[in-house]
XYZ file of C-alpha atoms in Angstrom:
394
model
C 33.224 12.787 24.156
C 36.230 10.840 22.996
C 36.490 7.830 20.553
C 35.892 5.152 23.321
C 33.011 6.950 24.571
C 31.216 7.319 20.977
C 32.053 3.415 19.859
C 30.329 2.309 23.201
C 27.238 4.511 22.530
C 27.327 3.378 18.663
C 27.765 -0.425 19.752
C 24.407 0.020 22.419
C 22.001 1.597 19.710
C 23.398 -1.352 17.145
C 22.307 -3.518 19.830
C 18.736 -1.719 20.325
C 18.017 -1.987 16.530
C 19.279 -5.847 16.992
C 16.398 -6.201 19.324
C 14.054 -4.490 17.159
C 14.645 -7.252 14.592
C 14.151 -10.034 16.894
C 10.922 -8.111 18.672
C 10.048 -8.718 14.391
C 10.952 -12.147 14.355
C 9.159 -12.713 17.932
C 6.053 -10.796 16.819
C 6.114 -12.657 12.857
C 6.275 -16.164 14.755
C 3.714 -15.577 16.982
C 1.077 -14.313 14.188
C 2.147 -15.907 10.988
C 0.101 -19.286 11.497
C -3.111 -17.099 11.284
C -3.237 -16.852 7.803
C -2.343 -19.983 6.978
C -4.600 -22.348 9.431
C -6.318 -23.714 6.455
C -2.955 -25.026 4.460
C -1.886 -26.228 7.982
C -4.849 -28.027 8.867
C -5.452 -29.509 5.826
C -1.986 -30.827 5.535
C -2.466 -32.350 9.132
C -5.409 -33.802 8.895
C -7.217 -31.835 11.377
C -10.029 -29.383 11.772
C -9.333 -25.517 11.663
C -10.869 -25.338 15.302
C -8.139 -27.967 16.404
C -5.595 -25.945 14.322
C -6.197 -23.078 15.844
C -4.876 -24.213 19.295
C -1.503 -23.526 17.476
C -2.605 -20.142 17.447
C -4.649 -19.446 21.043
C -2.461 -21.746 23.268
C 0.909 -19.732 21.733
C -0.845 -16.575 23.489
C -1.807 -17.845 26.880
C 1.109 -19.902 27.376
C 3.251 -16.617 26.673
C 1.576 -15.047 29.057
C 2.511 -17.590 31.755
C 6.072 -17.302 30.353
C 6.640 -13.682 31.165
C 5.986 -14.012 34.794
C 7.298 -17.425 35.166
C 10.916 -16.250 33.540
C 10.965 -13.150 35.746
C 10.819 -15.627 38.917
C 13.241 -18.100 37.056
C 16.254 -15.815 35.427
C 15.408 -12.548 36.387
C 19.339 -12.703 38.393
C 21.143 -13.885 34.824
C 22.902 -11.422 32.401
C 20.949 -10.251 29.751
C 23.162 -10.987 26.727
C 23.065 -14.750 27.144
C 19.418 -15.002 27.955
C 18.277 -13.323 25.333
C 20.639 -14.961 22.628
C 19.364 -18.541 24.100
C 16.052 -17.305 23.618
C 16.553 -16.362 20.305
C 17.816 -19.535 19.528
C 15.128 -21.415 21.358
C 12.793 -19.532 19.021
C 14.823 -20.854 15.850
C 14.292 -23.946 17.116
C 11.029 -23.499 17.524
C 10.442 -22.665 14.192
C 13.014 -25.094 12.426
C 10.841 -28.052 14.269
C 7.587 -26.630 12.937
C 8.617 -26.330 9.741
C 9.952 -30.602 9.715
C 6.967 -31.637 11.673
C 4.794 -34.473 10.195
C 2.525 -34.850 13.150
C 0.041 -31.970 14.393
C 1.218 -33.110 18.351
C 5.195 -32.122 17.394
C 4.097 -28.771 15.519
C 2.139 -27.996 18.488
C 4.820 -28.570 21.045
C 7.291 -26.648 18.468
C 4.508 -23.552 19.019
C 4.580 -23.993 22.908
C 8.503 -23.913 23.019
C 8.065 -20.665 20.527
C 5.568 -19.255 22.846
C 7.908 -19.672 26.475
C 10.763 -18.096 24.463
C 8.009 -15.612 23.217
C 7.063 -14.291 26.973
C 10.580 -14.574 28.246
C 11.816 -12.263 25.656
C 8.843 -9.670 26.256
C 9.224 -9.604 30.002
C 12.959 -8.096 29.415
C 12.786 -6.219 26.256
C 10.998 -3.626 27.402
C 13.666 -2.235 29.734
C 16.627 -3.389 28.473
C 16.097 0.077 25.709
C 16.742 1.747 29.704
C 19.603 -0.897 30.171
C 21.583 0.259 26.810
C 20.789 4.111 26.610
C 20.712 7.275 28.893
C 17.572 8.081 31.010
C 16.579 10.937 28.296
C 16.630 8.232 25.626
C 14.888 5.828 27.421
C 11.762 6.508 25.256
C 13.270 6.953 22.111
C 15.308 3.218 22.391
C 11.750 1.320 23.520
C 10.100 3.177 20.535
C 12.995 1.610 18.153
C 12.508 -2.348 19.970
C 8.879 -2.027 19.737
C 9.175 -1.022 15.845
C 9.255 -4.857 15.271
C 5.808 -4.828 16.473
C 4.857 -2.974 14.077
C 7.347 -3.514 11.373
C 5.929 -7.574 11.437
C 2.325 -6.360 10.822
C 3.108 -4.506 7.449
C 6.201 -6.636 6.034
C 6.582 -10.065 8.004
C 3.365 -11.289 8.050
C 1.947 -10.298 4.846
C 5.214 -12.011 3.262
C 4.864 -15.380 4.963
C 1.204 -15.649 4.125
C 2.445 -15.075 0.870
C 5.048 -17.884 0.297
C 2.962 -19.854 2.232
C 0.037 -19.768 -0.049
C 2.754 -20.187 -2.875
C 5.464 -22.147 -1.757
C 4.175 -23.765 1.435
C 3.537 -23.121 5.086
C 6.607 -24.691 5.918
C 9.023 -22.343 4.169
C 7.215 -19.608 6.271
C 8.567 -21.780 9.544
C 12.048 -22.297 8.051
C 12.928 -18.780 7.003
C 11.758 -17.329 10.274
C 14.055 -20.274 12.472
C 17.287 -19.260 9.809
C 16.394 -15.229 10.956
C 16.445 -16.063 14.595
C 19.546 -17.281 13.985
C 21.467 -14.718 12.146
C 20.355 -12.426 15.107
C 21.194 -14.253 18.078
C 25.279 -14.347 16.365
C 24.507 -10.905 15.478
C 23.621 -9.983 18.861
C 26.345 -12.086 20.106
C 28.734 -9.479 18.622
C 26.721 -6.097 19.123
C 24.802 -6.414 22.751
C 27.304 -5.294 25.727
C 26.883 -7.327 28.760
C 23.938 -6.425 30.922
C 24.003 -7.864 34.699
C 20.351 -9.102 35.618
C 18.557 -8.156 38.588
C 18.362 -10.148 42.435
C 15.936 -13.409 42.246
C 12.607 -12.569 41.797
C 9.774 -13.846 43.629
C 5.762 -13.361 44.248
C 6.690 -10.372 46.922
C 8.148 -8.326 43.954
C 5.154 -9.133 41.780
C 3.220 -7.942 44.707
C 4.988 -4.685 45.246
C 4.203 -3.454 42.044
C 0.605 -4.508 42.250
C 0.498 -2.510 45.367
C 1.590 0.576 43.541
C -1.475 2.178 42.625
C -0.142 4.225 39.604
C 1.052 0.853 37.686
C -2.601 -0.595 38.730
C -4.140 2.543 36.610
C -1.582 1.957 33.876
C -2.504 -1.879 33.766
C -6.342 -1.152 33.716
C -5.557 1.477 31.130
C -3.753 -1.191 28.805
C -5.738 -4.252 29.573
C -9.202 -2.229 28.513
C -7.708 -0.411 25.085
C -5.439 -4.194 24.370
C -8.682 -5.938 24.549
C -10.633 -3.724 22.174
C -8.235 -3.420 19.866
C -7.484 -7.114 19.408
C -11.309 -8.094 19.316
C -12.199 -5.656 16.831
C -8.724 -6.229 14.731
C -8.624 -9.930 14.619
C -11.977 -9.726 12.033
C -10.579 -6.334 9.943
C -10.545 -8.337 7.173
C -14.036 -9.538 7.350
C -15.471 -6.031 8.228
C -14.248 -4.642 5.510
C -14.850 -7.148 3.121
C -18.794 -8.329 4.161
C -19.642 -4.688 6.202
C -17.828 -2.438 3.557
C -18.042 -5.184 0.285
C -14.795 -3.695 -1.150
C -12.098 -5.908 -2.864
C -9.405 -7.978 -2.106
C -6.882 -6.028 -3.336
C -8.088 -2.526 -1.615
C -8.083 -5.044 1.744
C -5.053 -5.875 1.334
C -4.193 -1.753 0.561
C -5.845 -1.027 3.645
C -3.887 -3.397 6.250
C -0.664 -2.719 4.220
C -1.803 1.249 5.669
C -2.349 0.230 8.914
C 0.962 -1.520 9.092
C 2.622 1.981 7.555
C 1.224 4.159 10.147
C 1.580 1.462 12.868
C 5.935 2.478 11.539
C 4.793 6.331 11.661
C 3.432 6.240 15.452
C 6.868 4.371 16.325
C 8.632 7.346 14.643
C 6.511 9.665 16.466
C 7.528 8.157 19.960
C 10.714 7.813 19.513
C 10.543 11.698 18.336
C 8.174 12.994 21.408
C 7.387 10.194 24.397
C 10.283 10.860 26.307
C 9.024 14.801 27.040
C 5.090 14.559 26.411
C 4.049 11.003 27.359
C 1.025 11.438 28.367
C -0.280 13.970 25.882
C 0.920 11.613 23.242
C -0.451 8.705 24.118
C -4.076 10.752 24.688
C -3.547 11.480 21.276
C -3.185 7.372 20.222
C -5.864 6.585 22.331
C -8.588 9.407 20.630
C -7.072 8.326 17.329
C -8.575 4.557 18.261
C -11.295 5.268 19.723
C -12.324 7.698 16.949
C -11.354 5.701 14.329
C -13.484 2.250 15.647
C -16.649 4.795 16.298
C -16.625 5.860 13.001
C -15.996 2.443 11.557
C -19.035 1.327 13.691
C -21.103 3.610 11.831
C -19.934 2.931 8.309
C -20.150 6.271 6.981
C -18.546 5.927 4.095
C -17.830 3.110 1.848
C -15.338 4.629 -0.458
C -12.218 2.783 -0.250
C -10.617 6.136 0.417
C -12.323 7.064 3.687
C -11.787 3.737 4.590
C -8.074 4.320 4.553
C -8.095 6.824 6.095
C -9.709 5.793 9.540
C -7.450 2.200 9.348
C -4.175 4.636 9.031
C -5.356 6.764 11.863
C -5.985 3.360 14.072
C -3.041 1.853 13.119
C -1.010 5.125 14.331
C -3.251 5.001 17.615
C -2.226 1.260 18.114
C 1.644 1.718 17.619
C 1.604 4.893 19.908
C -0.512 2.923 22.660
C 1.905 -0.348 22.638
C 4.832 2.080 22.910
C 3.523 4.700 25.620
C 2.222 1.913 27.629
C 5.989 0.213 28.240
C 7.527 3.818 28.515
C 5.035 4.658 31.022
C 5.426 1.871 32.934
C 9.225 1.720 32.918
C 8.518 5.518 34.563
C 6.704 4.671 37.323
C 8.619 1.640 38.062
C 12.137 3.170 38.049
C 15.245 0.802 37.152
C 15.000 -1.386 40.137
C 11.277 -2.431 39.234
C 11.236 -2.096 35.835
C 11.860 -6.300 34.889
C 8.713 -7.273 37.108
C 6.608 -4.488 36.060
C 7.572 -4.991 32.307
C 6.641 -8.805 32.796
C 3.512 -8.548 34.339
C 2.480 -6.023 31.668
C 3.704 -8.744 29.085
C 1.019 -11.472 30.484
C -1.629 -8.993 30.542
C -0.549 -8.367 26.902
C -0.294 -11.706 25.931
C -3.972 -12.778 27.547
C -5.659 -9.575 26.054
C -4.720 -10.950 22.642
C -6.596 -14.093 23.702
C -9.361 -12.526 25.973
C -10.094 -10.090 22.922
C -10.002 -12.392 20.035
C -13.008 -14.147 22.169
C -14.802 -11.498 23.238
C -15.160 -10.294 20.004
C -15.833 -13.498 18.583
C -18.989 -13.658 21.120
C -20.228 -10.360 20.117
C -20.426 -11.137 16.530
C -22.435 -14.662 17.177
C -24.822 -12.686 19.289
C -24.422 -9.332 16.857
C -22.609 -8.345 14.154
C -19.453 -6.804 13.209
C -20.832 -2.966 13.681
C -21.916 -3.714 16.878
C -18.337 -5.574 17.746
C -16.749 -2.031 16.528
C -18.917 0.015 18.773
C -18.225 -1.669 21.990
C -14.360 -2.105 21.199
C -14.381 2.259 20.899
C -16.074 1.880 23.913
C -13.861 -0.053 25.880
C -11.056 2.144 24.590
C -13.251 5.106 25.452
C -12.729 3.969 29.294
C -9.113 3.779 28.883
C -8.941 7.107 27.596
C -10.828 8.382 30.320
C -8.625 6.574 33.260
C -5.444 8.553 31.453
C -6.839 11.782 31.629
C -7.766 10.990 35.429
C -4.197 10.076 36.104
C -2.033 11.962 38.414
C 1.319 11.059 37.334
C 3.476 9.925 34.547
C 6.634 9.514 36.570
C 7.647 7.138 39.439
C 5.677 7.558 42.706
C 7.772 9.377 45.924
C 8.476 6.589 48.211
């Protein structure tokens, strides 16, 4: 391999770690509001139900945004799109962080949330795009680390200068970040050609493949539980468990660790045992939520111990799912297949945050826990009924 050769290859993973900084950003933008809906709402005058819209809209609206761009500027080059959307999302969150009126910092979060779904629909393959086929795994596992990477370090640190500084230092840093990475990415990501216009008869070729249709079920059932039992960890283990702030705040800082460890592992063994790999994530959920459900313990220890293994679970799900589908759809389906997997993502944040809501008006939070490892039990049973990890013969 001579010098050109190994600069090219050096410049592509550069530009694979670039995107795993703005998957952060992306991921830190959408999320960061949650824990600080009270400072927000009181500082706007409105309600925390009304405030939350900045938080449940951003989800659905990305949804619509990762189909919508696929149909839009599915035929541009990569580099440009994704730099504009990285700027778009600066924007976003330089606007939020001005905004005097609830009705501009909720248009700021819908602007966020198109740039959000746009960016998901392509980063998912463009890891194929930059590295060879036998890396293909190992480069998504790296992009998604921002995922994961947000949970333990970006979120954690914006709720903390916003209950210290202010929420809208939270907005502001996040906008300046965007925008250090878009120049950097202006620098390190190669061009990338885009794909032939995209319409509803590509949308409906994948839906007619009936490997991706397994794959979707699969992700839709185990994105759902996860979210509805995840989005009340923090009152599970504080009224269901009655331990401390600080050991909460222990525990999620775990979950966020291991949710770094299962990226590790993927980008270590997807590529050559996919599907045994992500069996393994899905028992380590649905194991984990079961015995949560039955609140065996209530040692602070144990308690660990199940939120590391569900956090590892998670981070190997989110991962196997795009590798899996990038598989099956091959390079010249990969940008629909990626997208529609992004909506379903997007509205299984939204679907499960409700579901789970509903369950603990009508139940409680053991109950929640139970169905959610049952609803991840299904998914683990449609993988081991699978056929196929890799792309269908035509």
């Amino acid at each position: 391999m001579n010098n050109s050769e190994n600069k090219t290859q050096w410049r592509n993973w550069m530009a694979v770690c670039m995107l795993a900084i703005a998957s952060f950003i992306v991921v830190s933008t959408e999320l960061a509001p949650i824990g600080m809906l009270s400072a927000i709402a009181s500082s706007m005058g409105q309600n925390s139900g009304t405030t939350g819209l900045v938080v449940t809209l951003y989800a659905w609206l990305g949804a619509v945004s990762a189909l919508v761009s696929v149909t839009t500027f599915s035929h541009l080059p990569r580099k440009p799109v994704v730099i504009v959307l990285m700027l778009l999302m600066a924007a976003s969150n330089g606007i939020a962080a001005m905004s005097e009126h609830f009705s501009v910092l909720l248009i700021a979060r819908l602007a966020g949330a198109i740039a959000h779904g746009a960016f998901w629909a392509m980063a998912g393959t463009m890891g194929a795009q930059l590295v060879s086929d036998k890396y293909t795994g190992r480069a998504t596992a790296i992009i998604f680390s921002g995922v994961s990477i947000a949970s333990i370090l970006g979120v954690p640190f914006i709720n903390w200068i916003s209950s210290t500084i202010g929420w809208r230092l939270s907005f502001l840093l996040l906008g300046v970040l965007a925008i250090i990475t878009a120049i950097i990415l202006a620098f390190t990501l190669p061009a990338v050609s885009g794909t032939s216009r995209m319409g509803r008869k590509q949308f409906s070729a994948i839906l007619q493949i009936k490997q991706l249709r397994q794959v979707y079920l699969i992700a839709t059932a185990a994105i759902i539980a996860h979210f509805a039992a995840f989005t009340y960890i923090e009152v599970f283990m504080a009224e269901e468990m009655a331990i401390s702030a600080n050991w909460i705040a222990v525990c999620l800082f775990v979950f966020g660790i291991a949710g770094v460890a299962g990226n590790l592992l993927c980008g270590l063994f997807i590529d050559r045992y996919l599907k045994s790999i992500l069996g393994a994530g899905l028992v380590l959920i649905c194991g984990s939520l079961i015995l949560l459900s039955a609140v065996l313990s209530h040692n602070p220890i144990m308690l660990m111990v199940l939120v590391l293994a569900w956090g590892l679970g998670v981070a190997i799900l989110f991962v196997g799912i795009q590798a899996w589908i990038i598989r099956l759809a091959g390079n010249d389906n990969a940008l629909p297949a990626s997208a529609i997997y992004a909506a379903i993502f997007n509205g299984a944040v939204g679907i499960g945050a409700i579901i789970g809501a509903g369950i603990i008006d009508f139940g409680n939070i053991k109950m929640l826990y139970l169905i959610a490892s049952l609803i991840t039990l299904f998914s683990l049973l449609q993988l081991l009924i699978s056929k196929t990890m890799h792309k269908p013969v035509q």
